[in-house]
Coordinates of C-alpha atoms in Angstrom, one line a residue:
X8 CA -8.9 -16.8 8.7
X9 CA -11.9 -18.6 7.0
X10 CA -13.7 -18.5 4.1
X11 CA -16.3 -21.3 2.7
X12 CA -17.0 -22.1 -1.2
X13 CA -20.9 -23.2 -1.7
X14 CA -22.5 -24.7 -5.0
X15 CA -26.0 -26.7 -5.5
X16 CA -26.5 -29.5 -7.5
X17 CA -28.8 -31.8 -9.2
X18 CA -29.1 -35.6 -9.8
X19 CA -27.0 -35.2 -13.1
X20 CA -24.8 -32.8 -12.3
X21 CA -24.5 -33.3 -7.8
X22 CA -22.9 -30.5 -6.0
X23 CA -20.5 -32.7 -4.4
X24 CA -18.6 -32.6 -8.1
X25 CA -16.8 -29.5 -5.9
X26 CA -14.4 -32.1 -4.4
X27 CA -13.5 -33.1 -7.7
X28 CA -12.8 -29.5 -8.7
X29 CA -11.0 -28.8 -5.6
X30 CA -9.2 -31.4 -5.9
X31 CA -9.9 -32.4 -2.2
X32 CA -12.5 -35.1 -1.6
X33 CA -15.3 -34.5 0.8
X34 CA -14.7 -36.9 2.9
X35 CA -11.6 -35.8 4.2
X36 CA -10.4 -33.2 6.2
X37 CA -6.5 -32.1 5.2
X38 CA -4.1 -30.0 6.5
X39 CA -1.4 -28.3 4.3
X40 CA 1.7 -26.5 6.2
X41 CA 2.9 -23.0 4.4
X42 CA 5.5 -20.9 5.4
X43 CA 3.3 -18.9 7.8
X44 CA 0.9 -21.2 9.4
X45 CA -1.6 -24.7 8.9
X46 CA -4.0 -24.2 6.0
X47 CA -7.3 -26.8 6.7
X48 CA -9.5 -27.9 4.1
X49 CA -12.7 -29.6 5.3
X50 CA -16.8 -29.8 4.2
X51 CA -19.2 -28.7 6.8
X52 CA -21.7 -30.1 4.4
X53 CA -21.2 -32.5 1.2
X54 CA -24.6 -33.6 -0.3
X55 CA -26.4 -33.7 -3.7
X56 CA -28.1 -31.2 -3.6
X57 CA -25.6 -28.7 -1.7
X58 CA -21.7 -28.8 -0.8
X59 CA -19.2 -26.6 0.9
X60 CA -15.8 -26.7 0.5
X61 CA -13.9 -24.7 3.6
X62 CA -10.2 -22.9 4.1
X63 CA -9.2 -22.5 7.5
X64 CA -6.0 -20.6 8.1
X65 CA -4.3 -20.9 11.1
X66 CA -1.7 -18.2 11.2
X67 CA 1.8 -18.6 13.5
X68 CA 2.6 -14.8 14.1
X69 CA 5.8 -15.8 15.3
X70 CA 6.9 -18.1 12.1
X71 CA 5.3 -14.9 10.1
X72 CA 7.9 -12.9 11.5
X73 CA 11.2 -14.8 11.6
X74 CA 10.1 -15.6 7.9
X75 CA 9.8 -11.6 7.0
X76 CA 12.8 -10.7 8.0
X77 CA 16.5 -11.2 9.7
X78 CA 18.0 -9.7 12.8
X79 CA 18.4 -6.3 10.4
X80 CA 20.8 -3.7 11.1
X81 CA 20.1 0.4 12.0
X82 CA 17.7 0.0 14.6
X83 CA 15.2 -1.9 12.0
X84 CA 11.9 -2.5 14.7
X85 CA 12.4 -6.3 14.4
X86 CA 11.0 -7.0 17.9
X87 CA 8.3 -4.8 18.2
X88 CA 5.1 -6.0 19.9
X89 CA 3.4 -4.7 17.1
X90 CA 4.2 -7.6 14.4
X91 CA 2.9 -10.3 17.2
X92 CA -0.6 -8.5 18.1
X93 CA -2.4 -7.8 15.3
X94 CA -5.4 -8.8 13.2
X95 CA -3.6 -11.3 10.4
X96 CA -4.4 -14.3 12.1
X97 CA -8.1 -13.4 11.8
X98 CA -8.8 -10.9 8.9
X99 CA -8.8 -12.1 5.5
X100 CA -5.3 -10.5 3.7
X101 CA -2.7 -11.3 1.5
X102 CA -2.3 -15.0 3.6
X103 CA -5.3 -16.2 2.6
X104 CA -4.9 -15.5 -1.2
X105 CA -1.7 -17.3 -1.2
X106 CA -3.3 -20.8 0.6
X107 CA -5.8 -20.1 -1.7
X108 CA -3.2 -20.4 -4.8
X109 CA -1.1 -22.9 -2.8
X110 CA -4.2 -25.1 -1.8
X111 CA -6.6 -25.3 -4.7
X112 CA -3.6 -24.4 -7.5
X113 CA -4.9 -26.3 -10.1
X114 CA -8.6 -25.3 -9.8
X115 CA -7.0 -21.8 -10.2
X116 CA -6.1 -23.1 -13.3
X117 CA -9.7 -24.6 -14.3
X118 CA -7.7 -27.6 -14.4
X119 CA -9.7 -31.0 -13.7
X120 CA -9.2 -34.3 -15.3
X121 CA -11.7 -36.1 -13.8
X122 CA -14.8 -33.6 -14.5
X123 CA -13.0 -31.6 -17.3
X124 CA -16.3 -30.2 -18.6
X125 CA -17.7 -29.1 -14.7
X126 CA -14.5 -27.3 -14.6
X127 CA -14.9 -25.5 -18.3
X128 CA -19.1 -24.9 -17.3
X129 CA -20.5 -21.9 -14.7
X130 CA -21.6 -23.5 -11.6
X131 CA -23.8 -21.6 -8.9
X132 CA -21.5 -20.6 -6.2
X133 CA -21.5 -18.8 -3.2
X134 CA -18.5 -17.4 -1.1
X135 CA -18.6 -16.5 2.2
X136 CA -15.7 -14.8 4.2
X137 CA -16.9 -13.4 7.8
X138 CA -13.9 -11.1 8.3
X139 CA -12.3 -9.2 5.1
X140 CA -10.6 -5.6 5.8
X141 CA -11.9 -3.3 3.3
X142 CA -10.0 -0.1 2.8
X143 CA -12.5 1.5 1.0
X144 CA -15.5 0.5 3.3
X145 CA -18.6 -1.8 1.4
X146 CA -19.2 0.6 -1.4
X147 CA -15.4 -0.4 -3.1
X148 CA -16.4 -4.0 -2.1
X149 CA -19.4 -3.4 -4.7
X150 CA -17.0 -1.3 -7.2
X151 CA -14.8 -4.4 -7.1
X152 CA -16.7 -7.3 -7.4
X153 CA -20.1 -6.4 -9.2
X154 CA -18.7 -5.6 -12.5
X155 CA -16.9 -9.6 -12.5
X156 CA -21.2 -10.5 -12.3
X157 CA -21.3 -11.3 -8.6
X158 CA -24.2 -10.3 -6.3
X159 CA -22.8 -8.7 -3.7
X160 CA -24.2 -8.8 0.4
X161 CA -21.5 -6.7 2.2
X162 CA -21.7 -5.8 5.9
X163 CA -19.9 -3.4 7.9
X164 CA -18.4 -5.0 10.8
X165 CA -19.4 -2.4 14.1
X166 CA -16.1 -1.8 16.5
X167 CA -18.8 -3.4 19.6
X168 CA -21.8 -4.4 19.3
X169 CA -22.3 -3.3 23.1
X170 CA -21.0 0.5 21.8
X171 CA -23.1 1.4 19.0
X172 CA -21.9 5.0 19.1
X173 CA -18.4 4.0 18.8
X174 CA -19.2 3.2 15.0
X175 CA -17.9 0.9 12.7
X176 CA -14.6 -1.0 11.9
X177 CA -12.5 -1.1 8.8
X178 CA -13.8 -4.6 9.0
X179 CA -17.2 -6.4 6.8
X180 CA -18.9 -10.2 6.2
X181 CA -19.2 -10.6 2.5
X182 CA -21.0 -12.8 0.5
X183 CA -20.7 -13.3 -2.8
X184 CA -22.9 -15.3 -4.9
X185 CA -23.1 -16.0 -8.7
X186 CA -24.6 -18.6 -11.4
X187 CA -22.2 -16.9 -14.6
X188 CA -18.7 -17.8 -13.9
X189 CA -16.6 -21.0 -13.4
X190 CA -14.8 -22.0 -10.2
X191 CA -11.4 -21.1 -11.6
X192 CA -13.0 -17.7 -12.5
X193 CA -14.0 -17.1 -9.0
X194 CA -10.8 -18.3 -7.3
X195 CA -8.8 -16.3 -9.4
X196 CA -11.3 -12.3 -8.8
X197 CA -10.4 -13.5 -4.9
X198 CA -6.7 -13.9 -5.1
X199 CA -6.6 -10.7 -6.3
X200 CA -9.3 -8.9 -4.9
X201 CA -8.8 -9.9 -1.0
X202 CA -4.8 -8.5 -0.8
X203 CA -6.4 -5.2 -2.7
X204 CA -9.3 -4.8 -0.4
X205 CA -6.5 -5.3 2.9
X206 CA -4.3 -3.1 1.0
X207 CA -1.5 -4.8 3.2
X208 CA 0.6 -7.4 1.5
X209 CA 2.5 -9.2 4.4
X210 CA 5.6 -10.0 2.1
X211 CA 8.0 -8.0 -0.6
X212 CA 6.6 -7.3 -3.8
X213 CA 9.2 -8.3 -6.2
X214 CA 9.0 -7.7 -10.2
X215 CA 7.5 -11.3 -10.8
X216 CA 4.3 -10.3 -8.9
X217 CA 3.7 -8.2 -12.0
X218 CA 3.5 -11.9 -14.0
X219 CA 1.3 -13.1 -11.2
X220 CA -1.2 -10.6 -11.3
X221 CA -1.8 -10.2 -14.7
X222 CA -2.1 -14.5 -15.0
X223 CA -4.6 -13.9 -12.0
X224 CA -6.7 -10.8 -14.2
X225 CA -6.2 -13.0 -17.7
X226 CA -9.5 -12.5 -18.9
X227 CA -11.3 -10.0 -16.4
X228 CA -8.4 -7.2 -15.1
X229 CA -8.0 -5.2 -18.4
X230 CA -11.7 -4.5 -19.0
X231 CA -12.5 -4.2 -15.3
X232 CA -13.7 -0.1 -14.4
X233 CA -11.4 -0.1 -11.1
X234 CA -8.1 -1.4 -13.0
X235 CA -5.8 1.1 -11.9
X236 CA -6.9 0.8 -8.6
X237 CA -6.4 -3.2 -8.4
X238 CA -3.1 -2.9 -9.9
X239 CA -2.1 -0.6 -7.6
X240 CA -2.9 -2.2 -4.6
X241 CA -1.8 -5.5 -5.8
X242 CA 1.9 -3.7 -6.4
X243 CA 1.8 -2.2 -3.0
X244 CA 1.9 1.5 -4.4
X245 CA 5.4 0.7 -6.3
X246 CA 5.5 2.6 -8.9
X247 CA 7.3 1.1 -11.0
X248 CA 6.0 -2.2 -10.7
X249 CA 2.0 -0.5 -11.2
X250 CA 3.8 1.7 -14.9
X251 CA 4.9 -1.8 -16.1
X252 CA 1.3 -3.8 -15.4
X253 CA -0.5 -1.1 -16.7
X254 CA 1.8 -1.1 -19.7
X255 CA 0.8 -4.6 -20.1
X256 CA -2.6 -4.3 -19.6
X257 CA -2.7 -1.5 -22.0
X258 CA -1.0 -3.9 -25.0
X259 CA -3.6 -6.8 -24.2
X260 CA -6.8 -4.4 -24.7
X261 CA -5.2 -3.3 -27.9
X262 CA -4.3 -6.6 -29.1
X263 CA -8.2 -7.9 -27.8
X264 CA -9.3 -4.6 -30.1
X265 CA -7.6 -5.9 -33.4
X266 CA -8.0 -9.9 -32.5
X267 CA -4.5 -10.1 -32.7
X268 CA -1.8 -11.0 -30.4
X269 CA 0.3 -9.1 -27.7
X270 CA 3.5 -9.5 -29.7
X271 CA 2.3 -8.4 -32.9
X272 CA 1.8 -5.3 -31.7
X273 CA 4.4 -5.0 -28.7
X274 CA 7.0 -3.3 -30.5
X275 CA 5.0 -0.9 -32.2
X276 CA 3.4 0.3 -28.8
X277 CA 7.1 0.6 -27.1
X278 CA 8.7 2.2 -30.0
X279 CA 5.8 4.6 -30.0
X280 CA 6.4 5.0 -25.8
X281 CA 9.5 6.0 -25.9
X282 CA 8.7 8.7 -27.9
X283 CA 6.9 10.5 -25.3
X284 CA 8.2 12.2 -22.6
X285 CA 6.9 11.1 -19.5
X286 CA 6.1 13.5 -16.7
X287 CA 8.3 13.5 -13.4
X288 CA 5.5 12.2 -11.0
X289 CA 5.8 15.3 -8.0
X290 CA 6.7 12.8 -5.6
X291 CA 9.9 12.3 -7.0
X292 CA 9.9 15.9 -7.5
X293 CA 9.7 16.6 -3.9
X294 CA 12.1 14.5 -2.7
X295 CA 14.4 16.2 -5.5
X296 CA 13.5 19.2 -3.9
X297 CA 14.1 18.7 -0.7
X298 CA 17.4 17.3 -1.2
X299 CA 18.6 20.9 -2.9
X300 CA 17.6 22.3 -0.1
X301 CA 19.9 20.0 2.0
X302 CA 22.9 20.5 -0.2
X303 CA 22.5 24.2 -0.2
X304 CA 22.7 24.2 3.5
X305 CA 25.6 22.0 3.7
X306 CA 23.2 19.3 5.9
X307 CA 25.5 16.4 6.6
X308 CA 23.2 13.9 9.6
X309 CA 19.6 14.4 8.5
X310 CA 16.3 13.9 10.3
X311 CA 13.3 12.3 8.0
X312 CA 10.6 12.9 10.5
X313 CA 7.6 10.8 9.3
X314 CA 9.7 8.9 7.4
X315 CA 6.7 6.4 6.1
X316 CA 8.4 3.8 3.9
X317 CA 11.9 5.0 3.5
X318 CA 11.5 6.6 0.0
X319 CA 13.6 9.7 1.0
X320 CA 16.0 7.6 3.5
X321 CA 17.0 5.7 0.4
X322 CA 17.5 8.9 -1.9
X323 CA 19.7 10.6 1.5
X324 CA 22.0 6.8 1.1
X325 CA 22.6 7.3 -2.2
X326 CA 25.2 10.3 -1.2
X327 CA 27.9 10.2 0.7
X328 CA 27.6 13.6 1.9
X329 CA 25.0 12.8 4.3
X330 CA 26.9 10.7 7.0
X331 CA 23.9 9.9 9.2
X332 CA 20.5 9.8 7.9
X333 CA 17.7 8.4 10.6
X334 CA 14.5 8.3 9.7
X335 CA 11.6 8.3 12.3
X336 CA 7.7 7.3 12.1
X337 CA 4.7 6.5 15.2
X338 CA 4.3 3.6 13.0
X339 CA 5.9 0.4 13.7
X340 CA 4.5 -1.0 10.2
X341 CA 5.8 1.8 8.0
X342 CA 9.2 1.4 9.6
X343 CA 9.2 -2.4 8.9
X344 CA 8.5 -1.9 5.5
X345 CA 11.3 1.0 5.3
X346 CA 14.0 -1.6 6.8
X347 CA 12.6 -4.3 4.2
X348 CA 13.0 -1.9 0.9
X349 CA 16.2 -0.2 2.1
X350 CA 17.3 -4.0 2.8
X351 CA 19.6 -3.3 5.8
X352 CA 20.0 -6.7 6.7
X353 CA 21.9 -6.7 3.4
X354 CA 23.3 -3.9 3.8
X355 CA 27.4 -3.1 4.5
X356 CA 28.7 -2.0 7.9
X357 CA 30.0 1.1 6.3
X358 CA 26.9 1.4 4.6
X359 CA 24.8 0.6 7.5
X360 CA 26.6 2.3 9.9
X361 CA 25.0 5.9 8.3
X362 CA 21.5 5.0 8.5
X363 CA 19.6 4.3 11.7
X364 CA 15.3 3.8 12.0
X365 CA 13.3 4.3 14.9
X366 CA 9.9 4.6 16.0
X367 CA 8.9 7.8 17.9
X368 CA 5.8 10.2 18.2
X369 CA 6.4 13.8 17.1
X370 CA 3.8 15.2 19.2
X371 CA 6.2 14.6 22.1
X372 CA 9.9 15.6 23.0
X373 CA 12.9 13.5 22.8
X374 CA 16.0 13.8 23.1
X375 CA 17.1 11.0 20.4
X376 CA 16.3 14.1 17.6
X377 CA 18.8 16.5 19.4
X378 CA 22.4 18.0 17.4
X379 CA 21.1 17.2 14.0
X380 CA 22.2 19.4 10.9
X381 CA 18.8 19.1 9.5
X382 CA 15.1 17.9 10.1
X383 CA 12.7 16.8 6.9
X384 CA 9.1 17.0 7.6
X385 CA 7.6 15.9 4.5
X386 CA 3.9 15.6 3.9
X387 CA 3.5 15.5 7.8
X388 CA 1.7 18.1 9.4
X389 CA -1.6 17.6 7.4
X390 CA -1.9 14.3 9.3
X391 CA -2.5 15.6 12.7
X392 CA -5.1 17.4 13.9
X393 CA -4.9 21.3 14.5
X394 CA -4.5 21.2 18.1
X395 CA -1.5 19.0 18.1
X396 CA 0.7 21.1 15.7
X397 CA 1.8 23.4 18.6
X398 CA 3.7 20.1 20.2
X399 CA 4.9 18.7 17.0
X400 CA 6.3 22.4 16.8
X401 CA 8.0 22.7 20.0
X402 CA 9.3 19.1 19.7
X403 CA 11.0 20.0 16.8
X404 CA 12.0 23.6 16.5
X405 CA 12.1 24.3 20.3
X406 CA 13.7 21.1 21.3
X407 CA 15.5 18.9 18.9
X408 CA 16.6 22.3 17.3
X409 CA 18.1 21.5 13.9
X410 CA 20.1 24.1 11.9
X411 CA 18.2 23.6 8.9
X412 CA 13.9 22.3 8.6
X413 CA 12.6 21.3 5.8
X414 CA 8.5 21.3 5.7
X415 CA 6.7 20.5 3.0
X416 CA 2.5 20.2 2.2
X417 CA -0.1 20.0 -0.3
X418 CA -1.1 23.1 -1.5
X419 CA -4.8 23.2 -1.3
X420 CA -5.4 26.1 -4.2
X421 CA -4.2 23.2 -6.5
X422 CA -6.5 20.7 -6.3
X423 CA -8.5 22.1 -8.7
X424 CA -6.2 21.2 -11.1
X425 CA -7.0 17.5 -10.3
X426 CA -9.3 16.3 -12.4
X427 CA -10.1 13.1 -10.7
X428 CA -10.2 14.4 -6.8
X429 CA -14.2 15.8 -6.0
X430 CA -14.8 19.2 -5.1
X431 CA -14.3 19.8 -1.7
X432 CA -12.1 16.9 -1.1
X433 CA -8.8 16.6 0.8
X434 CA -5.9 14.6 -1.3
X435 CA -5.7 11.9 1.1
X436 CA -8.2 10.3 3.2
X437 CA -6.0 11.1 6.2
X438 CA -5.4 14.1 5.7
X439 CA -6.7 16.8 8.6
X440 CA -6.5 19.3 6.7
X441 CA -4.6 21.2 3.4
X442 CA -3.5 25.1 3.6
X443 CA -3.9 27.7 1.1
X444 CA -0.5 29.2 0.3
X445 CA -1.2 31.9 3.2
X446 CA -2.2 30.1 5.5
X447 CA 1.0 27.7 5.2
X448 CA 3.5 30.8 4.9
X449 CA 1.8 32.9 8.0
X450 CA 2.0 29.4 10.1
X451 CA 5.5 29.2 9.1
X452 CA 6.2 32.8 9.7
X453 CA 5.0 32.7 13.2
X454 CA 6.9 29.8 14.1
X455 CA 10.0 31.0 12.8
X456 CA 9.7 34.2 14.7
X457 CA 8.9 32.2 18.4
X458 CA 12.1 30.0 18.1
X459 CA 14.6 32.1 16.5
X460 CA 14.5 30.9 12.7
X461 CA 14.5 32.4 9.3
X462 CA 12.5 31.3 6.6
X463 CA 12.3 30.8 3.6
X464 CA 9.7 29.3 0.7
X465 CA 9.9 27.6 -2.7
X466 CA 7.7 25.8 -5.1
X467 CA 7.7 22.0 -5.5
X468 CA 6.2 21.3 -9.0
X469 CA 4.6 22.8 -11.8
X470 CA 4.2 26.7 -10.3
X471 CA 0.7 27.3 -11.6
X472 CA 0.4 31.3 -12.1
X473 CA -3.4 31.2 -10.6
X474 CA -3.4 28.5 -7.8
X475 CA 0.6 27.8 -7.5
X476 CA 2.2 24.8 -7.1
X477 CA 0.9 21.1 -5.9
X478 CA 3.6 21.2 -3.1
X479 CA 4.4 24.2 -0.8
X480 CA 8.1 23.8 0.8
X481 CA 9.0 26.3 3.7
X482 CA 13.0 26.0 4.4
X483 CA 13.7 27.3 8.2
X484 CA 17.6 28.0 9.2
X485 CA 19.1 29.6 11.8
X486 CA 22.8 30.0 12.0
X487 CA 22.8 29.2 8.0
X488 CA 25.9 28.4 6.4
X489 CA 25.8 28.0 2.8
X490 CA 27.6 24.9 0.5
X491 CA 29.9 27.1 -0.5
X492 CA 30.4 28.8 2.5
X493 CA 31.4 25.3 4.4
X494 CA 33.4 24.2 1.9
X495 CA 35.7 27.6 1.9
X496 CA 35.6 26.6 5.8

């Protein structure tokens, strides 16, 4: 990874006044070790008139690795090729923000003894990184960074250059330059901004990210138009985590609104919160769902196919009447992250022993998913494309053969209801496609009739009486036996 810092100068104030700002004099090149690889710090150039201060990031995959996790337990995919070969020693990510904070801490800070009043003053500055993922493509580059009074030069990497017609990558060169804000300023938009535009953070995000973030955004995060977004993002999608920053965020516009101070006003704001009733967000109401359906057909070893992070894995664990719980995903990432949160290298034997992760395509047979009680396909089949349902069908229903399936899919009918998703658009950008209730119900029909099922369909979430509900859930059993019924057995 690499990325360069650039300023100009003059006689009175020289742009080599960087290395003091840095804290790394020009004349050197350092090294710094981290826990994941050698962060260098050198100056291709270090005049009057012009310096540039460099990071170069060498990246151990291995030491990245053996750092993220144990040995794990329940199949956890600790040795797959996939965490070796892949772009983090080149991409700018999550790594690079933290050398960044490890490297040039106290000019994070604005912190400089020695020029206190360069470090207080805007300098010109220029930063180049030649390799930054950007989920989102150029245009939430711009969204991200122009509002914080950079000029931004964004690039789409192509996939070849010898292969035009192959298109582009997920990758772009930025540039960023700017003459308003001070160097702290500037370190501080990129430690944030470069782990949200890879939308990949290669560790845990624990509660006290929270605290990092918003000393990060102090100043710049709570007014900024893509806030929800960046928080987000930075929280790695946890709920929780994203509720409390936005709190936060919330009580420090409201205390800059009456020039007063957060704590004045904290109380007031959470006495006020807990007033209101906050609505069950319908992915917890889906997984609620789903596990009804489970208990009412007496489902003790469970199939999540497409398991994804592990959300529903870790609401199967939490009872005992589902002995054996496996979740399965084609992504070797997804089930990483699912070992990491359900922490089974922590985990009991007992404990461990009823939970079991493994990666596996369902567009193929195998004969792993075989003698299961029931199979969860949640939020699933809109991720492949048409002509592959037929396989992901006979793999499940006409091979593996579970008692009970559980299917559930956006309902396309509601997305008018959504007041911040375009006309025309799909809810996720991966999505292949989103049924209207018939369609759903006569593709579930027909493939309960070719393999023997019966089915059977409920709402998931608010049941709108003119588009339904968000969430359409078909329940397919053959040879049902009820709760009650195995219980009496």
């Amino acid at each position: 990874m690499f990325l360069t810092l650039t300023t100009t100068g003059t006689p009175e104030n020289p742009a080599t006044d960087l290395g003091y700002l840095l804290h790394k004099h020009p004349d050197n090149a350092q090294a710094f070790s981290t826990s994941f690889g050698t962060a260098h710090v050198f100056y291709p150039e270090a005049e009057q008139q012009r310096c540039t201060a460099a990071l170069l990031l060498e990246v151990d995959a291995v030491a990245l690795v053996r750092r993220g996790k144990g040995k794990g337990r329940g199949g956890a995919p600790d040795a797959a090729l996939a965490q070796y070969v892949n772009d983090r020693p080149y991409a700018a990510s999550s790594l690079l923000a933290v050398a960044l904070s490890n490297v040039f801490s106290s000019a994070m800070r604005g912190v400089c003894k020695a020029r206190p009043e360069r470090a207080a003053a805007p300098l010109p500055l220029r930063v180049d990184v030649p390799a930054l993922p950007a989920r989102g493509g150029p245009a939430l580059v711009r969204r991200l960074f122009e509002p914080l009074g950079w000029t931004v030069t964004v690039e789409t990497v192509p996939l070849d250059t010898e292969f035009p017609e192959w298109g582009d990558s997920r990758y772009v060169r930025l540039a960023l330059e700017s003459t308003t804000l001070t160097l702290g300023e500037a370190l501080r938009h990129l430690y944030v901004l470069l782990p949200v535009l890879d939308d990949a953070k290669h560790y845990w995000v624990s509660p006290d990210e929270v605290d990092k973030l918003l000393r990060a955004g102090e100043g710049w995060l709570p007014g900024h138009p893509e806030q929800k977004l960046i928080t987000s993002r930075y929280l790695s999608r946890r709920w929780s985590l994203t509720r409390e920053a936005m709190e936060r965020l919330e009580l420090v516009r409201l205390a800059e609104t009456d020039d007063s101070e957060v704590e004045e006003i904290d109380n007031a704001v959470e006495a006020e919160a807990e007033q209101e009733e906050r609505p069950t967000p319908l992915a917890v109401q889906r997984r609620e769902a789903i596990l009804t359906a489970l208990r009412d057909h007496a489902a003790a070893r469970v199939l999540d196919l497409g398991c994804g992070e592990g959300h529903l894995v870790r609401e199967l664990l939490k009872e005992p009447r589902f002995t054996e719980i496996v979740g399965v995903d084609v992504s070797v990432r997804a089930l990483t992250i699912a070992a990491r949160r359900l922490r089974l290298d922590r985990m009991g034997e007992r404990q461990a022993a009823r939970v079991h992760l493994f990666q596996g395509s369902l567009a193929y047979t195998d004969k792993r998913l075989a003698g299961y009680d029931a199979a969860v396909l949640s939020e699933v089949i809109e991720h492949l494309d048409l002509p592959r349902l037929p396989a992901l069908e006979y793999a499940v229903f006409g091979s593996a053969r579970p008692r009970t399936v559980v299917v559930t899919t956006p309902n396309v009918e509601y997305n008018v209801r959504w007041e911040t998703l375009p006309a025309g658009h799909v809810r996720h950008r991966d999505h292949r496609f989103e049924w209207t209730r018939e369609e759903f119900r006569t593709w579930a029909r027909t493939v309960a009739e070719r393999h023997g099922y019966d089915v059977g369909f409920r709402p998931v979430g608010p049941d709108d009486p003119e588009v339904g509900p968000p969430t359409q859930m078909a329940v397919f059993t053959t040879e049902a036996v009820t709760e009650k019924e195995a219980k009496a057995a």
